[in-house]
Coordinates of C-alpha atoms and ligand atoms in Angstrom, one line a residue:
M237 CA -16.4 -43.3 -10.7
K238 CA -13.1 -42.2 -12.3
N239 CA -14.7 -39.1 -13.9
F240 CA -15.9 -37.8 -10.5
K241 CA -12.3 -37.9 -9.2
I242 CA -11.1 -35.9 -12.2
I243 CA -13.8 -33.3 -11.8
I244 CA -13.0 -32.9 -8.1
G245 CA -9.3 -32.6 -9.0
V246 CA -10.0 -29.9 -11.6
F247 CA -12.0 -27.9 -9.0
L248 CA -9.2 -28.2 -6.4
L249 CA -6.7 -26.9 -9.0
F250 CA -8.9 -23.9 -9.8
G251 CA -9.2 -23.1 -6.1
L252 CA -5.5 -23.3 -5.7
F253 CA -4.8 -21.0 -8.7
S254 CA -7.3 -18.3 -7.5
F255 CA -5.8 -18.5 -4.0
I256 CA -2.3 -17.9 -5.5
E257 CA -3.7 -15.0 -7.5
I258 CA -5.2 -13.3 -4.4
Q259 CA -1.9 -13.8 -2.5
D260 CA -0.1 -12.3 -5.5
D261 CA -2.2 -9.2 -5.2
I262 CA -0.9 -8.3 -1.8
W263 CA 1.9 -5.8 -2.2
K264 CA 4.9 -6.7 -0.2
A265 CA 7.9 -4.4 0.3
P266 CA 11.2 -6.3 0.2
A267 CA 12.4 -7.7 3.5
E268 CA 15.3 -5.3 3.9
S269 CA 13.0 -2.3 3.8
K270 CA 11.5 -3.4 7.2
K271 CA 14.6 -2.3 8.9
I272 CA 14.9 1.2 7.4
K273 CA 14.8 3.6 10.3
N274 CA 12.6 6.6 10.3
P275 CA 15.0 9.5 10.8
V276 CA 12.3 12.2 11.2
A277 CA 10.8 12.5 14.6
N278 CA 7.0 12.0 14.8
S279 CA 6.5 15.7 15.8
S280 CA 3.4 17.8 15.3
E281 CA 5.4 19.8 12.9
S282 CA 6.3 16.8 10.7
I283 CA 2.7 15.5 10.9
A284 CA 1.3 18.9 9.8
K285 CA 3.7 19.0 6.8
G286 CA 2.8 15.4 5.9
K287 CA -0.9 16.3 6.1
K288 CA -0.5 19.2 3.7
L289 CA 1.4 17.1 1.3
F290 CA -1.1 14.3 1.5
R291 CA -4.0 16.6 0.7
S292 CA -2.2 18.1 -2.3
R293 CA -0.5 14.9 -3.7
C294 CA -2.3 11.8 -2.5
A295 CA -5.9 12.6 -1.6
V296 CA -6.9 12.7 -5.2
C297 CA -6.6 8.8 -5.3
H298 CA -6.5 7.8 -1.6
G299 CA -9.2 10.2 -0.4
T300 CA -8.8 13.1 2.2
K301 CA -9.0 10.6 5.1
G302 CA -6.9 7.9 3.4
L303 CA -9.9 5.6 2.9
G304 CA -9.1 4.9 -0.7
D305 CA -12.1 6.8 -2.0
G306 CA -10.5 9.7 -3.9
P307 CA -12.2 10.6 -7.2
G308 CA -9.0 9.8 -9.2
G309 CA -8.8 6.3 -7.8
K310 CA -12.3 5.1 -8.9
A311 CA -11.3 3.8 -12.3
L312 CA -7.9 2.2 -11.3
D313 CA -7.3 -1.5 -11.1
P314 CA -6.0 -2.4 -8.5
K315 CA -7.6 0.5 -6.6
P316 CA -5.7 2.7 -4.2
E317 CA -5.7 1.1 -0.7
S318 CA -7.4 2.3 2.3
L319 CA -4.4 3.4 4.3
I320 CA -6.1 3.0 7.7
T321 CA -6.4 -0.8 7.8
D322 CA -4.2 -3.2 9.7
L323 CA -2.9 -4.4 6.4
V324 CA -1.1 -1.1 6.0
Q325 CA -0.7 0.1 9.5
N326 CA 1.0 -3.2 10.7
Q327 CA 3.8 -2.5 8.3
T328 CA 6.9 -0.8 9.5
D329 CA 7.7 2.8 8.7
G330 CA 10.4 1.5 6.5
E331 CA 8.1 -0.6 4.4
I332 CA 5.6 2.2 3.9
F333 CA 8.4 4.6 3.0
W334 CA 9.7 2.0 0.5
K335 CA 6.3 1.7 -1.2
V336 CA 5.9 5.5 -1.4
T337 CA 9.4 5.8 -2.8
N338 CA 9.1 3.0 -5.4
G339 CA 5.4 2.8 -6.4
R340 CA 3.7 0.0 -8.3
N341 CA 1.1 0.0 -11.0
D342 CA -0.9 3.3 -10.8
M343 CA 0.7 4.2 -7.4
I344 CA 3.2 6.8 -8.4
K345 CA 6.9 6.4 -7.8
W346 CA 7.4 9.4 -5.5
G347 CA 11.1 8.9 -4.9
P348 CA 12.2 11.2 -7.8
I349 CA 9.4 13.7 -7.0
L350 CA 9.4 14.3 -3.3
S351 CA 12.4 14.8 -1.0
E352 CA 13.3 12.1 1.5
K353 CA 12.2 14.4 4.4
Q354 CA 8.8 14.9 2.6
R355 CA 8.3 11.2 2.2
W356 CA 9.0 10.6 6.0
D357 CA 6.6 13.5 6.9
L358 CA 4.0 11.6 4.9
V359 CA 4.7 8.3 6.7
N360 CA 4.4 10.2 10.1
Y361 CA 1.1 11.7 8.9
M362 CA -0.3 8.3 7.6
R363 CA 0.3 6.9 11.2
T364 CA -2.4 9.3 12.4
L365 CA -5.0 7.8 10.0
K366 CA -5.5 4.6 12.2
E367 CA -9.0 3.5 12.8
Ligands
HEC571 C1 -2.8 8.2 -9.2 C2 -3.4 7.7 -8.0 C3 -2.5 7.6 -6.7 C4 -1.9 8.7 -6.1 C5 -1.9 10.2 -6.5 C6 -1.2 8.2 -4.9 N1 -1.4 6.8 -4.9 FE1 -0.8 5.5 -3.4 N2 -1.6 4.0 -4.3 C7 -2.3 4.0 -5.5 C8 -2.7 2.7 -5.9 C9 -3.5 2.3 -7.2 C10 -2.2 1.8 -5.0 C11 -2.2 0.3 -5.0 C12 -1.1 -0.2 -5.9 C13 -1.0 -1.7 -6.1 O1 -1.5 -2.4 -5.2 O2 -0.5 -2.2 -7.0 C14 -1.5 2.6 -4.0 C15 -0.8 2.2 -2.9 C16 -0.2 2.9 -1.9 C17 0.4 2.4 -0.7 C18 0.6 1.0 -0.3 C19 -0.5 0.4 0.5 C20 -0.1 -1.1 0.8 O3 -0.5 -1.9 0.0 O4 0.6 -1.3 1.8 C21 0.8 3.5 0.0 C22 1.5 3.5 1.4 C23 0.4 4.7 -0.7 N3 -0.2 4.3 -1.9 C24 0.7 6.0 -0.3 C25 0.5 7.1 -1.1 C26 1.0 8.4 -0.8 C27 1.7 8.8 0.5 C28 0.7 9.3 -1.9 C29 1.0 10.7 -2.1 C30 2.4 11.1 -2.0 C31 0.0 8.4 -2.8 N4 -0.1 7.1 -2.4 C32 -0.5 8.9 -4.1 C33 -2.7 5.2 -6.2 C34 -2.2 6.4 -5.9

């Protein structure tokens, strides 16, 4: 049964490719961003500022509670992430800061738009969105 082996082989290859594609979809910040230290203390003042910014700049896509359900995100591919999952919350402040700064696909590159302080306030606020 030579054909049978070929068919199984083709199936295995397809499986491998779709696995690689899923892996590809996970957005990884570069390793060096892990070590960026958050210079802004996680104070109630910083969190309040971050919350205000989040509501005005991010909620349209990510949703008011960061669940990824904002009206502006519905038609996007890939969709805006839920920011409260482990996938996001297990990243370091530096990695999240890097992603907000640099953007990808429909996620806006906020570096040129928001000050460094504002981006850290946002990171501090997003830390309060945990499940
Ligand atoms: C126009 C819609 C839009 C707006 C506005 C937006 N985002 Fe996003 N965001 C996205 C999309 C889409 C992704 C997923 C991008 C991808 O995976 O390629 C994303 C991803 C992210 C991620 C990465 C999550 C992960 O994979 O680890 C963070 C953090 C984030 N956004 C924070 C913010 C913050 C903070 C703001 C406001 C300053 C904001 N976003 C505004 C669409 C948006």
